[in-house]
PDB file of C-alpha atoms and ligand atoms in Angstrom:
ATOM      1  CA  UNK O  23      56.970 147.108  57.010  1.00  0.00           C
ATOM      2  CA  UNK O  24      60.018 148.961  58.076  1.00  0.00           C
ATOM      3  CA  UNK O  25      63.074 146.801  57.836  1.00  0.00           C
ATOM      4  CA  UNK O  26      65.298 146.893  60.833  1.00  0.00           C
ATOM      5  CA  UNK O  27      68.957 145.848  60.815  1.00  0.00           C
ATOM      6  CA  UNK O  28      69.028 142.095  60.027  1.00  0.00           C
ATOM      7  CA  UNK O  29      70.094 140.169  63.055  1.00  0.00           C
ATOM      8  CA  UNK O  30      73.358 138.275  62.769  1.00  0.00           C
ATOM      9  CA  UNK O  31      71.728 135.091  64.068  1.00  0.00           C
ATOM     10  CA  UNK O  32      69.520 135.074  60.932  1.00  0.00           C
ATOM     11  CA  UNK O  33      72.525 134.718  58.695  1.00  0.00           C
ATOM     12  CA  UNK O  34      74.017 131.817  60.580  1.00  0.00           C
ATOM     13  CA  UNK O  35      72.996 128.138  60.474  1.00  0.00           C
ATOM     14  CA  UNK O  36      69.923 127.734  62.743  1.00  0.00           C
ATOM     15  CA  UNK O  37      70.311 126.176  66.178  1.00  0.00           C
ATOM     16  CA  UNK O  38      67.571 123.543  65.960  1.00  0.00           C
ATOM     17  CA  UNK O  39      67.289 120.000  67.247  1.00  0.00           C
ATOM     18  CA  UNK O  40      64.608 118.970  64.684  1.00  0.00           C
ATOM     19  CA  UNK O  41      65.922 116.534  62.073  1.00  0.00           C
ATOM     20  CA  UNK O  42      66.801 118.455  58.850  1.00  0.00           C
ATOM     21  CA  UNK O  43      64.865 115.759  56.915  1.00  0.00           C
ATOM     22  CA  UNK O  44      61.659 116.517  58.833  1.00  0.00           C
ATOM     23  CA  UNK O  45      58.930 117.881  56.576  1.00  0.00           C
ATOM     24  CA  UNK O  46      58.520 120.955  58.813  1.00  0.00           C
ATOM     25  CA  UNK O  47      62.258 121.752  59.038  1.00  0.00           C
ATOM     26  CA  UNK O  48      62.425 124.332  56.241  1.00  0.00           C
ATOM     27  CA  UNK O  49      59.131 125.998  57.122  1.00  0.00           C
ATOM     28  CA  UNK O  50      60.037 126.376  60.782  1.00  0.00           C
ATOM     29  CA  UNK O  51      63.428 127.872  59.941  1.00  0.00           C
ATOM     30  CA  UNK O  52      62.052 130.334  57.422  1.00  0.00           C
ATOM     31  CA  UNK O  53      59.181 131.462  59.664  1.00  0.00           C
ATOM     32  CA  UNK O  54      61.552 132.032  62.569  1.00  0.00           C
ATOM     33  CA  UNK O  55      64.025 133.892  60.354  1.00  0.00           C
ATOM     34  CA  UNK O  56      61.247 136.191  59.083  1.00  0.00           C
ATOM     35  CA  UNK O  57      60.161 137.010  62.695  1.00  0.00           C
ATOM     36  CA  UNK O  58      63.738 137.668  63.769  1.00  0.00           C
ATOM     37  CA  UNK O  59      64.494 139.870  60.805  1.00  0.00           C
ATOM     38  CA  UNK O  60      61.765 142.297  61.865  1.00  0.00           C
ATOM     39  CA  UNK O  61      62.184 141.999  65.635  1.00  0.00           C
ATOM     40  CA  UNK O  62      62.018 145.392  67.193  1.00  0.00           C
ATOM     41  CA  UNK O  63      61.360 146.160  70.816  1.00  0.00           C
ATOM     42  CA  UNK O  64      61.825 149.885  70.587  1.00  0.00           C
ATOM     43  CA  UNK O  65      58.610 151.851  71.207  1.00  0.00           C
ATOM     44  CA  UNK O  66      59.965 154.783  69.168  1.00  0.00           C
ATOM     45  CA  UNK O  67      60.257 152.889  65.930  1.00  0.00           C
ATOM     46  CA  UNK O  68      56.978 150.996  66.633  1.00  0.00           C
ATOM     47  CA  UNK O  69      55.080 154.209  67.073  1.00  0.00           C
ATOM     48  CA  UNK O  70      56.201 155.492  63.691  1.00  0.00           C
ATOM     49  CA  UNK O  71      54.445 152.680  61.852  1.00  0.00           C
ATOM     50  CA  UNK O  72      51.922 151.027  64.170  1.00  0.00           C
ATOM     51  CA  UNK O  73      48.785 152.600  65.733  1.00  0.00           C
ATOM     52  CA  UNK O  74      48.734 152.151  69.529  1.00  0.00           C
ATOM     53  CA  UNK O  75      45.548 150.598  70.881  1.00  0.00           C
ATOM     54  CA  UNK O  76      46.452 149.988  74.524  1.00  0.00           C
ATOM     55  CA  UNK O  77      49.070 151.134  76.961  1.00  0.00           C
ATOM     56  CA  UNK O  78      49.630 150.161  80.602  1.00  0.00           C
ATOM     57  CA  UNK O  79      52.959 150.690  82.394  1.00  0.00           C
ATOM     58  CA  UNK O  80      55.602 149.265  80.058  1.00  0.00           C
ATOM     59  CA  UNK O  81      53.116 147.328  77.971  1.00  0.00           C
ATOM     60  CA  UNK O  82      52.173 148.741  74.596  1.00  0.00           C
ATOM     61  CA  UNK O  83      49.812 147.045  72.122  1.00  0.00           C
ATOM     62  CA  UNK O  84      49.704 148.155  68.506  1.00  0.00           C
ATOM     63  CA  UNK O  85      47.306 147.093  65.747  1.00  0.00           C
ATOM     64  CA  UNK O  86      46.699 147.784  62.095  1.00  0.00           C
ATOM     65  CA  UNK O  87      43.204 147.411  60.713  1.00  0.00           C
ATOM     66  CA  UNK O  88      43.345 145.137  57.647  1.00  0.00           C
ATOM     67  CA  UNK O  89      40.564 143.341  55.835  1.00  0.00           C
ATOM     68  CA  UNK O  90      41.212 140.543  53.337  1.00  0.00           C
ATOM     69  CA  UNK O  91      38.318 139.080  51.312  1.00  0.00           C
ATOM     70  CA  UNK O  92      35.910 140.478  53.812  1.00  0.00           C
ATOM     71  CA  UNK O  93      37.754 138.914  56.734  1.00  0.00           C
ATOM     72  CA  UNK O  94      39.331 141.011  59.513  1.00  0.00           C
ATOM     73  CA  UNK O  95      42.967 139.982  59.745  1.00  0.00           C
ATOM     74  CA  UNK O  96      44.380 142.915  61.796  1.00  0.00           C
ATOM     75  CA  UNK O  97      48.062 142.259  62.528  1.00  0.00           C
ATOM     76  CA  UNK O  98      49.019 142.897  66.137  1.00  0.00           C
ATOM     77  CA  UNK O  99      52.230 143.742  67.824  1.00  0.00           C
ATOM     78  CA  UNK O 100      52.932 144.292  71.524  1.00  0.00           C
ATOM     79  CA  UNK O 101      56.000 145.203  73.483  1.00  0.00           C
ATOM     80  CA  UNK O 102      56.493 144.875  77.173  1.00  0.00           C
ATOM     81  CA  UNK O 103      59.304 144.957  79.704  1.00  0.00           C
ATOM     82  CA  UNK O 104      59.129 142.674  82.768  1.00  0.00           C
ATOM     83  CA  UNK O 105      61.458 142.737  85.781  1.00  0.00           C
ATOM     84  CA  UNK O 106      62.927 139.747  87.559  1.00  0.00           C
ATOM     85  CA  UNK O 107      62.817 137.190  84.757  1.00  0.00           C
ATOM     86  CA  UNK O 108      64.940 136.192  81.747  1.00  0.00           C
ATOM     87  CA  UNK O 109      63.958 135.748  78.117  1.00  0.00           C
ATOM     88  CA  UNK O 110      64.707 132.066  78.397  1.00  0.00           C
ATOM     89  CA  UNK O 111      62.268 131.736  81.260  1.00  0.00           C
ATOM     90  CA  UNK O 112      59.502 133.673  79.457  1.00  0.00           C
ATOM     91  CA  UNK O 113      59.955 131.537  76.349  1.00  0.00           C
ATOM     92  CA  UNK O 114      60.149 128.295  78.327  1.00  0.00           C
ATOM     93  CA  UNK O 115      56.757 128.865  79.945  1.00  0.00           C
ATOM     94  CA  UNK O 116      55.186 130.107  76.702  1.00  0.00           C
ATOM     95  CA  UNK O 117      56.379 127.020  74.851  1.00  0.00           C
ATOM     96  CA  UNK O 118      55.689 124.366  77.522  1.00  0.00           C
ATOM     97  CA  UNK O 119      52.286 122.828  76.644  1.00  0.00           C
ATOM     98  CA  UNK O 120      51.981 121.291  80.150  1.00  0.00           C
ATOM     99  CA  UNK O 121      51.463 124.656  81.823  1.00  0.00           C
ATOM    100  CA  UNK O 122      49.358 126.324  79.132  1.00  0.00           C
ATOM    101  CA  UNK O 123      45.993 125.829  80.847  1.00  0.00           C
ATOM    102  CA  UNK O 124      47.475 127.686  83.871  1.00  0.00           C
ATOM    103  CA  UNK O 125      47.789 131.029  81.991  1.00  0.00           C
ATOM    104  CA  UNK O 126      45.945 130.869  78.631  1.00  0.00           C
ATOM    105  CA  UNK O 127      42.486 132.358  79.145  1.00  0.00           C
ATOM    106  CA  UNK O 128      40.984 131.597  75.720  1.00  0.00           C
ATOM    107  CA  UNK O 129      41.186 127.809  76.019  1.00  0.00           C
ATOM    108  CA  UNK O 130      38.604 125.132  76.445  1.00  0.00           C
ATOM    109  CA  UNK O 131      41.265 122.450  75.901  1.00  0.00           C
ATOM    110  CA  UNK O 132      44.763 121.814  74.652  1.00  0.00           C
ATOM    111  CA  UNK O 133      46.302 118.583  73.433  1.00  0.00           C
ATOM    112  CA  UNK O 134      49.868 117.971  72.381  1.00  0.00           C
ATOM    113  CA  UNK O 135      49.619 115.777  69.278  1.00  0.00           C
ATOM    114  CA  UNK O 136      53.281 115.081  68.747  1.00  0.00           C
ATOM    115  CA  UNK O 137      56.667 115.941  70.245  1.00  0.00           C
ATOM    116  CA  UNK O 138      58.791 116.325  67.117  1.00  0.00           C
ATOM    117  CA  UNK O 139      62.117 117.059  68.927  1.00  0.00           C
ATOM    118  CA  UNK O 140      63.321 118.845  71.991  1.00  0.00           C
ATOM    119  CA  UNK O 141      62.406 122.221  70.475  1.00  0.00           C
ATOM    120  CA  UNK O 142      59.376 121.461  68.298  1.00  0.00           C
ATOM    121  CA  UNK O 143      55.866 120.045  68.804  1.00  0.00           C
ATOM    122  CA  UNK O 144      52.398 120.024  67.366  1.00  0.00           C
ATOM    123  CA  UNK O 145      49.266 120.991  69.313  1.00  0.00           C
ATOM    124  CA  UNK O 146      45.496 120.967  68.859  1.00  0.00           C
ATOM    125  CA  UNK O 147      43.497 123.522  70.844  1.00  0.00           C
ATOM    126  CA  UNK O 148      39.854 124.292  71.296  1.00  0.00           C
ATOM    127  CA  UNK O 149      39.030 127.881  72.246  1.00  0.00           C
ATOM    128  CA  UNK O 150      36.163 129.274  74.272  1.00  0.00           C
ATOM    129  CA  UNK O 151      33.187 130.249  72.160  1.00  0.00           C
ATOM    130  CA  UNK O 152      32.499 133.919  71.635  1.00  0.00           C
ATOM    131  CA  UNK O 153      28.841 134.755  71.110  1.00  0.00           C
ATOM    132  CA  UNK O 154      27.398 135.045  68.456  1.00  0.00           C
ATOM    133  CA  UNK O 155      30.001 133.176  66.437  1.00  0.00           C
ATOM    134  CA  UNK O 156      30.941 129.503  66.044  1.00  0.00           C
ATOM    135  CA  UNK O 157      33.506 127.974  68.357  1.00  0.00           C
ATOM    136  CA  UNK O 158      37.120 128.102  67.079  1.00  0.00           C
ATOM    137  CA  UNK O 159      39.919 125.544  67.084  1.00  0.00           C
ATOM    138  CA  UNK O 160      43.608 125.725  66.168  1.00  0.00           C
ATOM    139  CA  UNK O 161      46.177 123.164  65.019  1.00  0.00           C
ATOM    140  CA  UNK O 162      49.761 124.377  64.965  1.00  0.00           C
ATOM    141  CA  UNK O 163      53.461 123.658  65.399  1.00  0.00           C
ATOM    142  CA  UNK O 164      55.415 125.357  68.228  1.00  0.00           C
ATOM    143  CA  UNK O 165      59.095 125.892  68.171  1.00  0.00           C
ATOM    144  CA  UNK O 166      61.449 127.367  70.758  1.00  0.00           C
ATOM    145  CA  UNK O 167      64.910 128.661  69.857  1.00  0.00           C
ATOM    146  CA  UNK O 168      67.881 130.460  71.348  1.00  0.00           C
ATOM    147  CA  UNK O 169      69.480 132.935  68.895  1.00  0.00           C
ATOM    148  CA  UNK O 170      72.725 133.888  70.637  1.00  0.00           C
ATOM    149  CA  UNK O 171      74.738 136.880  69.554  1.00  0.00           C
ATOM    150  CA  UNK O 172      77.968 136.338  67.775  1.00  0.00           C
ATOM    151  CA  UNK O 173      80.006 138.412  70.209  1.00  0.00           C
ATOM    152  CA  UNK O 174      78.194 137.661  73.494  1.00  0.00           C
ATOM    153  CA  UNK O 175      76.571 141.124  73.587  1.00  0.00           C
ATOM    154  CA  UNK O 176      73.205 140.940  75.336  1.00  0.00           C
ATOM    155  CA  UNK O 177      71.573 143.362  72.898  1.00  0.00           C
ATOM    156  CA  UNK O 178      71.746 140.739  70.102  1.00  0.00           C
ATOM    157  CA  UNK O 179      70.955 137.655  72.185  1.00  0.00           C
ATOM    158  CA  UNK O 180      67.370 136.443  71.751  1.00  0.00           C
ATOM    159  CA  UNK O 181      65.048 133.690  72.780  1.00  0.00           C
ATOM    160  CA  UNK O 182      62.057 133.103  70.558  1.00  0.00           C
ATOM    161  CA  UNK O 183      58.933 130.958  70.423  1.00  0.00           C
ATOM    162  CA  UNK O 184      56.778 130.700  67.366  1.00  0.00           C
ATOM    163  CA  UNK O 185      53.336 129.067  67.120  1.00  0.00           C
ATOM    164  CA  UNK O 186      52.178 128.619  63.558  1.00  0.00           C
ATOM    165  CA  UNK O 187      49.164 126.900  61.985  1.00  0.00           C
ATOM    166  CA  UNK O 188      49.853 123.735  60.049  1.00  0.00           C
ATOM    167  CA  UNK O 189      48.113 120.746  58.517  1.00  0.00           C
ATOM    168  CA  UNK O 190      51.002 118.413  59.354  1.00  0.00           C
ATOM    169  CA  UNK O 191      49.579 114.976  60.273  1.00  0.00           C
ATOM    170  CA  UNK O 192      46.239 116.645  60.895  1.00  0.00           C
ATOM    171  CA  UNK O 193      44.388 113.525  59.911  1.00  0.00           C
ATOM    172  CA  UNK O 194      45.683 111.815  63.088  1.00  0.00           C
ATOM    173  CA  UNK O 195      43.799 114.355  65.199  1.00  0.00           C
ATOM    174  CA  UNK O 196      40.324 113.919  66.534  1.00  0.00           C
ATOM    175  CA  UNK O 197      38.791 117.339  65.976  1.00  0.00           C
ATOM    176  CA  UNK O 198      35.927 118.782  67.950  1.00  0.00           C
ATOM    177  CA  UNK O 199      32.929 118.863  65.582  1.00  0.00           C
ATOM    178  CA  UNK O 200      31.582 122.168  64.260  1.00  0.00           C
ATOM    179  CA  UNK O 201      34.635 124.181  65.213  1.00  0.00           C
ATOM    180  CA  UNK O 202      35.864 126.769  62.717  1.00  0.00           C
ATOM    181  CA  UNK O 203      39.609 126.610  62.120  1.00  0.00           C
ATOM    182  CA  UNK O 204      41.550 129.746  63.010  1.00  0.00           C
ATOM    183  CA  UNK O 205      44.810 130.202  61.124  1.00  0.00           C
ATOM    184  CA  UNK O 206      47.563 132.112  62.848  1.00  0.00           C
ATOM    185  CA  UNK O 207      51.260 132.978  63.135  1.00  0.00           C
ATOM    186  CA  UNK O 208      52.385 134.128  66.583  1.00  0.00           C
ATOM    187  CA  UNK O 209      55.865 134.955  67.789  1.00  0.00           C
ATOM    188  CA  UNK O 210      57.220 135.847  71.171  1.00  0.00           C
ATOM    189  CA  UNK O 211      60.739 137.250  71.080  1.00  0.00           C
ATOM    190  CA  UNK O 212      62.698 138.064  74.227  1.00  0.00           C
ATOM    191  CA  UNK O 213      65.859 139.826  75.189  1.00  0.00           C
ATOM    192  CA  UNK O 214      67.389 139.775  78.703  1.00  0.00           C
ATOM    193  CA  UNK O 215      68.982 142.832  80.153  1.00  0.00           C
ATOM    194  CA  UNK O 216      71.277 142.245  83.130  1.00  0.00           C
ATOM    195  CA  UNK O 217      72.189 145.240  85.267  1.00  0.00           C
ATOM    196  CA  UNK O 218      75.643 144.496  86.650  1.00  0.00           C
ATOM    197  CA  UNK O 219      75.322 143.711  90.403  1.00  0.00           C
ATOM    198  CA  UNK O 220      77.564 145.608  92.878  1.00  0.00           C
ATOM    199  CA  UNK O 221      81.121 144.303  92.958  1.00  0.00           C
ATOM    200  CA  UNK O 222      81.420 140.905  94.665  1.00  0.00           C
ATOM    201  CA  UNK O 223      77.654 140.229  94.525  1.00  0.00           C
ATOM    202  CA  UNK O 224      76.035 137.581  92.378  1.00  0.00           C
ATOM    203  CA  UNK O 225      73.379 138.404  89.807  1.00  0.00           C
ATOM    204  CA  UNK O 226      69.924 138.263  91.448  1.00  0.00           C
ATOM    205  CA  UNK O 227      66.482 138.624  90.022  1.00  0.00           C
ATOM    206  CA  UNK O 228      66.609 142.338  91.026  1.00  0.00           C
ATOM    207  CA  UNK O 229      69.241 142.767  88.326  1.00  0.00           C
ATOM    208  CA  UNK O 230      67.110 141.297  85.532  1.00  0.00           C
ATOM    209  CA  UNK O 231      64.787 142.816  83.013  1.00  0.00           C
ATOM    210  CA  UNK O 232      63.250 141.096  79.994  1.00  0.00           C
ATOM    211  CA  UNK O 233      62.151 142.977  76.879  1.00  0.00           C
ATOM    212  CA  UNK O 234      59.375 141.197  75.078  1.00  0.00           C
ATOM    213  CA  UNK O 235      57.940 141.554  71.638  1.00  0.00           C
ATOM    214  CA  UNK O 236      54.790 139.633  70.791  1.00  0.00           C
ATOM    215  CA  UNK O 237      53.321 139.553  67.289  1.00  0.00           C
ATOM    216  CA  UNK O 238      50.141 137.900  66.123  1.00  0.00           C
ATOM    217  CA  UNK O 239      48.619 137.449  62.695  1.00  0.00           C
ATOM    218  CA  UNK O 240      45.283 135.762  63.095  1.00  0.00           C
ATOM    219  CA  UNK O 241      42.685 134.810  60.479  1.00  0.00           C
ATOM    220  CA  UNK O 242      39.363 134.073  62.141  1.00  0.00           C
ATOM    221  CA  UNK O 243      38.616 131.526  59.419  1.00  0.00           C
ATOM    222  CA  UNK O 244      34.892 132.216  59.132  1.00  0.00           C
ATOM    223  CA  UNK O 245      32.175 134.686  59.905  1.00  0.00           C
ATOM    224  CA  UNK O 246      32.740 136.971  62.859  1.00  0.00           C
ATOM    225  CA  UNK O 247      31.243 140.450  63.215  1.00  0.00           C
ATOM    226  CA  UNK O 248      34.035 143.057  62.921  1.00  0.00           C
ATOM    227  CA  UNK O 249      32.997 144.947  65.982  1.00  0.00           C
ATOM    228  CA  UNK O 250      32.933 141.870  68.236  1.00  0.00           C
ATOM    229  CA  UNK O 251      36.183 140.614  66.818  1.00  0.00           C
ATOM    230  CA  UNK O 252      38.016 143.892  67.362  1.00  0.00           C
ATOM    231  CA  UNK O 253      36.598 144.186  70.870  1.00  0.00           C
ATOM    232  CA  UNK O 254      37.903 140.640  71.598  1.00  0.00           C
ATOM    233  CA  UNK O 255      41.362 141.649  70.251  1.00  0.00           C
ATOM    234  CA  UNK O 256      41.451 144.804  72.346  1.00  0.00           C
ATOM    235  CA  UNK O 257      40.480 142.979  75.524  1.00  0.00           C
ATOM    236  CA  UNK O 258      42.226 139.623  75.130  1.00  0.00           C
ATOM    237  CA  UNK O 259      45.784 140.564  74.068  1.00  0.00           C
ATOM    238  CA  UNK O 260      46.528 142.929  77.005  1.00  0.00           C
ATOM    239  CA  UNK O 261      44.864 140.440  79.367  1.00  0.00           C
ATOM    240  CA  UNK O 262      47.069 137.669  77.995  1.00  0.00           C
ATOM    241  CA  UNK O 263      50.250 139.748  78.325  1.00  0.00           C
ATOM    242  CA  UNK O 264      49.528 140.713  81.879  1.00  0.00           C
ATOM    243  CA  UNK O 265      48.349 137.320  83.025  1.00  0.00           C
ATOM    244  CA  UNK O 266      51.096 135.363  81.279  1.00  0.00           C
ATOM    245  CA  UNK O 267      54.022 137.588  82.414  1.00  0.00           C
ATOM    246  CA  UNK O 268      52.719 137.614  85.992  1.00  0.00           C
ATOM    247  CA  UNK O 269      52.443 133.843  85.815  1.00  0.00           C
ATOM    248  CA  UNK O 270      56.125 133.578  84.831  1.00  0.00           C
ATOM    249  CA  UNK O 271      57.122 136.010  87.604  1.00  0.00           C
ATOM    250  CA  UNK O 272      55.228 133.905  90.197  1.00  0.00           C
ATOM    251  CA  UNK O 273      56.618 130.606  88.882  1.00  0.00           C
ATOM    252  CA  UNK O 274      60.250 131.712  88.829  1.00  0.00           C
ATOM    253  CA  UNK O 275      60.614 133.989  91.852  1.00  0.00           C
ATOM    254  CA  UNK O 276      61.949 131.252  94.185  1.00  0.00           C
ATOM    255  CA  UNK O 277      63.744 129.284  91.519  1.00  0.00           C
ATOM    256  CA  UNK O 278      67.378 129.605  90.343  1.00  0.00           C
ATOM    257  CA  UNK O 279      67.710 131.957  87.350  1.00  0.00           C
ATOM    258  CA  UNK O 280      67.512 130.189  84.018  1.00  0.00           C
ATOM    259  CA  UNK O 281      69.798 132.256  81.754  1.00  0.00           C
TER     260      UNK O 281
HETATM  261  O1  18C G 510      49.628 133.505  71.855  1.00  0.00           O
HETATM  262  C1  18C G 510      48.795 133.107  72.657  1.00  0.00           C
HETATM  263  N1  18C G 510      48.567 131.886  72.974  1.00  0.00           N
HETATM  264  C2  18C G 510      49.287 130.770  72.386  1.00  0.00           C
HETATM  265  C3  18C G 510      48.993 129.460  73.108  1.00  0.00           C
HETATM  266  O2  18C G 510      47.648 129.170  73.174  1.00  0.00           O
HETATM  267  C4  18C G 510      49.034 130.603  70.900  1.00  0.00           C
HETATM  268  C5  18C G 510      47.647 130.885  70.533  1.00  0.00           C
HETATM  269  C6  18C G 510      47.222 131.640  69.538  1.00  0.00           C
HETATM  270  C7  18C G 510      45.765 131.783  69.374  1.00  0.00           C
HETATM  271  C8  18C G 510      45.303 132.526  68.249  1.00  0.00           C
HETATM  272  C9  18C G 510      43.879 132.286  67.901  1.00  0.00           C
HETATM  273  C10 18C G 510      42.921 132.185  69.054  1.00  0.00           C
HETATM  274  C11 18C G 510      41.528 131.996  68.645  1.00  0.00           C
HETATM  275  C12 18C G 510      40.710 132.364  69.823  1.00  0.00           C
HETATM  276  C13 18C G 510      39.253 132.291  69.679  1.00  0.00           C
HETATM  277  C14 18C G 510      38.610 133.299  70.550  1.00  0.00           C
HETATM  278  C15 18C G 510      38.887 133.239  71.940  1.00  0.00           C
HETATM  279  C16 18C G 510      38.350 134.335  72.760  1.00  0.00           C
HETATM  280  C17 18C G 510      38.102 133.905  74.121  1.00  0.00           C
HETATM  281  C18 18C G 510      37.608 134.935  75.085  1.00  0.00           C
HETATM  282  C19 18C G 510      37.525 134.396  76.456  1.00  0.00           C
HETATM  283  O3  18C G 510      49.958 131.312  70.230  1.00  0.00           O
HETATM  284  C20 18C G 510      47.925 134.190  73.406  1.00  0.00           C
HETATM  285  C21 18C G 510      46.752 134.542  72.656  1.00  0.00           C
HETATM  286  C22 18C G 510      46.021 135.625  73.375  1.00  0.00           C
HETATM  287  C23 18C G 510      44.819 136.239  72.867  1.00  0.00           C
HETATM  288  C24 18C G 510      44.141 135.743  71.710  1.00  0.00           C
HETATM  289  C25 18C G 510      42.906 136.441  71.319  1.00  0.00           C
HETATM  290  C26 18C G 510      42.746 136.205  69.905  1.00  0.00           C
HETATM  291  C27 18C G 510      41.446 136.646  69.298  1.00  0.00           C
HETATM  292  C28 18C G 510      41.430 136.181  67.890  1.00  0.00           C
HETATM  293  C29 18C G 510      40.106 135.895  67.492  1.00  0.00           C
HETATM  294  C30 18C G 510      39.975 135.074  66.268  1.00  0.00           C
HETATM  295  C31 18C G 510      38.766 134.221  66.243  1.00  0.00           C
HETATM  296  C32 18C G 510      37.560 134.940  66.475  1.00  0.00           C
HETATM  297  C33 18C G 510      36.457 134.246  67.143  1.00  0.00           C
HETATM  298  C34 18C G 510      35.244 135.084  67.090  1.00  0.00           C
HETATM  299  C35 18C G 510      35.302 136.365  67.832  1.00  0.00           C
HETATM  300  C36 18C G 510      34.184 137.300  67.496  1.00  0.00           C
END
């Protein structure tokens, strides 16, 4: 992977409300730091190292083909720019488990197992079955974080949400029988760009753009034919990006801006 300039926020103490003594504290911080270190929303640098599989407007989806122990584990990256919303808003709706069924098209069910703190929780999800494979489920922690820039410059101010598989307190969860566990590490990183409004005018949604980077590393966990799996990837990720970002636009358009 090409290393981009480390972000200043990575080198500072994390802004996290989870108790430092919590068993997931160190893992959450290091997974987030790793995502932030490689955050890159620039299509030029992406194109140098990642094959493009889908393009529509400002949305670009890239994927490498990787097989590990006979399992397809293609890492995926996508970038997108959406007008009229902030990075905080995008991350807020991506994190909030109460609205997930409204935009997430792969789900049969979602259940929040535990709210760990204001910024961290654990969820169990059952996904729609894809013929001819077994149904999948996921069990993961979610964490939302603001990584402000040191000098207030918007180019280094980020909001991030990470969803990452875990086995933390898994025994408390009533699993759906016969599901195959998918392991994954997903991050959504956002930057807000504010175009200065004309003198004397307040910032409105017309002055906002949000640059998004989404990355997903998914291990299907069990047998799945490569062709079906790659077809699902190619179809589901752009669909998710379109549907989810449109959802946030619709939800926020008449609400005050959440910076
Ligand atoms: O990031 C997304 N959603 C978040 C909130 O739910 C969270 C979820 C990550 C899910 C990763 C694993 C999902 C397993 C899905 C099983 C198959 C569902 C297909 C349903 C088709 C209607 O971070 C947005 C995720 C958007 C798209 C995900 C598609 C992932 C496909 C990965 C397939 C791996 C299992 C293969 C099953 C067999 C397929 C032949």
